[in-house]
């Protein structure tokens, strides 16, 4: 669906990688804890990122796995150096990659719809019961929420960068260029 590809492209454009796979939300503070691991890329995404960032950031390609061809993009040094610095979430962005050409657009998403999607994808939401609900509800309430539809990275990246440049108006204390991938 292109989420890891978008995550790797944002990282190569100067955004701090918090995580590609999941978001670790600290229950007591609502802060995101970084987990700057390699970004898993599959099939066509490998060449898309190689063209943007060069081969030096990619692992060797494992061909013919159950998921197709797989390679990993190394986290940038800034993301690794800041692995102990949490981030306050400012936005939830639900990426929607299309193989068919489409106009890139970033559009607002309602909080109820975002909450349902976050709950559906929260792997330990049920285990945390009320505490999980409160944490997720606070996260959804404090963030601006968007759907990013695109077929070309070069079309959606400027819109996401524009969002980042106005981050202080959205959430006063957020770090302005942090990224968490894999949010569906």
Tab-separated table of C-alpha atoms in Angstrom, residues 29-127:
chain	number	residue	atom	x	y	z
A	29	UNK	CA	2.327	11.093	28.873
A	30	UNK	CA	0.918	10.323	25.412
A	31	UNK	CA	4.385	10.802	23.931
A	32	UNK	CA	5.640	8.599	21.099
A	33	UNK	CA	8.733	6.562	21.924
A	34	UNK	CA	11.114	6.187	18.958
A	35	UNK	CA	11.958	2.777	17.596
A	36	UNK	CA	14.230	3.797	14.707
A	37	UNK	CA	14.710	0.422	13.033
A	38	UNK	CA	15.307	-0.279	9.348
A	39	UNK	CA	12.327	0.402	7.088
A	40	UNK	CA	11.144	-2.740	5.311
A	41	UNK	CA	10.665	-2.213	1.575
A	42	UNK	CA	9.128	-4.660	-0.860
A	43	UNK	CA	9.236	-5.148	-4.600
A	44	UNK	CA	8.934	-1.868	-6.596
A	45	UNK	CA	9.486	0.207	-3.454
A	46	UNK	CA	13.114	-0.888	-3.324
A	47	UNK	CA	13.920	0.823	-6.624
A	48	UNK	CA	11.797	3.873	-5.772
A	49	UNK	CA	13.875	4.514	-2.637
A	50	UNK	CA	17.164	3.538	-4.318
A	51	UNK	CA	16.455	6.209	-6.966
A	52	UNK	CA	15.808	8.835	-4.259
A	53	UNK	CA	18.498	7.955	-1.736
A	54	UNK	CA	21.069	5.742	-3.414
A	55	UNK	CA	22.133	2.176	-2.738
A	56	UNK	CA	24.231	2.988	0.329
A	57	UNK	CA	21.117	3.318	2.499
A	58	UNK	CA	19.705	-0.083	1.455
A	59	UNK	CA	20.508	-3.613	2.500
A	60	UNK	CA	21.011	-6.384	-0.019
A	61	UNK	CA	17.777	-7.515	-1.651
A	62	UNK	CA	16.350	-10.859	-0.504
A	63	UNK	CA	14.648	-12.186	-3.616
A	64	UNK	CA	11.676	-14.531	-3.815
A	65	UNK	CA	10.529	-14.387	-0.185
A	66	UNK	CA	6.874	-15.006	0.701
A	67	UNK	CA	6.421	-11.206	0.453
A	68	UNK	CA	8.355	-10.942	-2.820
A	69	UNK	CA	11.673	-9.100	-2.989
A	70	UNK	CA	12.574	-7.428	0.319
A	71	UNK	CA	15.260	-4.931	1.339
A	72	UNK	CA	15.668	-2.617	4.309
A	73	UNK	CA	16.414	1.106	4.328
A	74	UNK	CA	18.801	2.085	7.095
A	75	UNK	CA	17.523	4.746	9.510
A	76	UNK	CA	19.346	8.038	9.052
A	77	UNK	CA	21.926	8.964	11.685
A	78	UNK	CA	19.831	11.825	13.097
A	79	UNK	CA	16.937	9.449	13.810
A	80	UNK	CA	19.250	6.973	15.500
A	81	UNK	CA	20.964	9.679	17.582
A	82	UNK	CA	17.547	10.927	18.769
A	83	UNK	CA	16.235	7.461	19.647
A	84	UNK	CA	15.882	8.454	23.318
A	85	UNK	CA	13.970	11.691	22.580
A	86	UNK	CA	10.200	11.139	22.568
A	87	UNK	CA	7.875	13.174	20.364
A	88	UNK	CA	4.480	14.706	20.975
A	89	UNK	CA	2.102	13.641	18.192
A	90	UNK	CA	0.758	16.489	16.078
A	91	UNK	CA	-1.009	14.662	13.243
A	92	UNK	CA	-2.351	11.304	12.277
A	93	UNK	CA	-1.933	10.753	8.559
A	94	UNK	CA	-3.603	7.784	6.904
A	95	UNK	CA	-1.753	7.216	3.613
A	96	UNK	CA	-3.591	5.792	0.619
A	97	UNK	CA	-1.289	4.910	-2.261
A	98	UNK	CA	-2.871	4.254	-5.640
A	99	UNK	CA	-1.186	2.391	-8.490
A	100	UNK	CA	-3.496	4.262	-10.851
A	101	UNK	CA	-2.523	7.881	-11.518
A	102	UNK	CA	-4.419	10.269	-9.273
A	103	UNK	CA	-4.072	13.806	-8.044
A	104	UNK	CA	-2.271	13.908	-4.697
A	105	UNK	CA	-4.369	15.354	-1.933
A	106	UNK	CA	-4.249	15.775	1.781
A	107	UNK	CA	-7.727	16.002	3.267
A	108	UNK	CA	-9.088	16.214	6.786
A	109	UNK	CA	-10.560	13.087	8.401
A	110	UNK	CA	-13.165	13.130	11.168
A	111	UNK	CA	-12.140	12.133	14.689
A	112	UNK	CA	-14.714	9.333	15.005
A	113	UNK	CA	-13.502	7.659	11.819
A	114	UNK	CA	-9.876	8.081	12.909
A	115	UNK	CA	-10.642	6.616	16.340
A	116	UNK	CA	-12.290	3.553	14.787
A	117	UNK	CA	-9.324	2.998	12.491
A	118	UNK	CA	-6.784	3.446	15.288
A	119	UNK	CA	-8.677	1.025	17.545
A	120	UNK	CA	-8.903	-1.546	14.750
A	121	UNK	CA	-5.128	-1.403	14.215
A	122	UNK	CA	-4.044	-1.079	17.858
A	123	UNK	CA	-2.489	-4.460	18.579
A	124	UNK	CA	-2.755	-4.202	22.378
A	125	UNK	CA	-5.776	-1.916	22.596
A	126	UNK	CA	-8.012	-4.700	23.960
A	127	UNK	CA	-5.466	-5.724	26.588
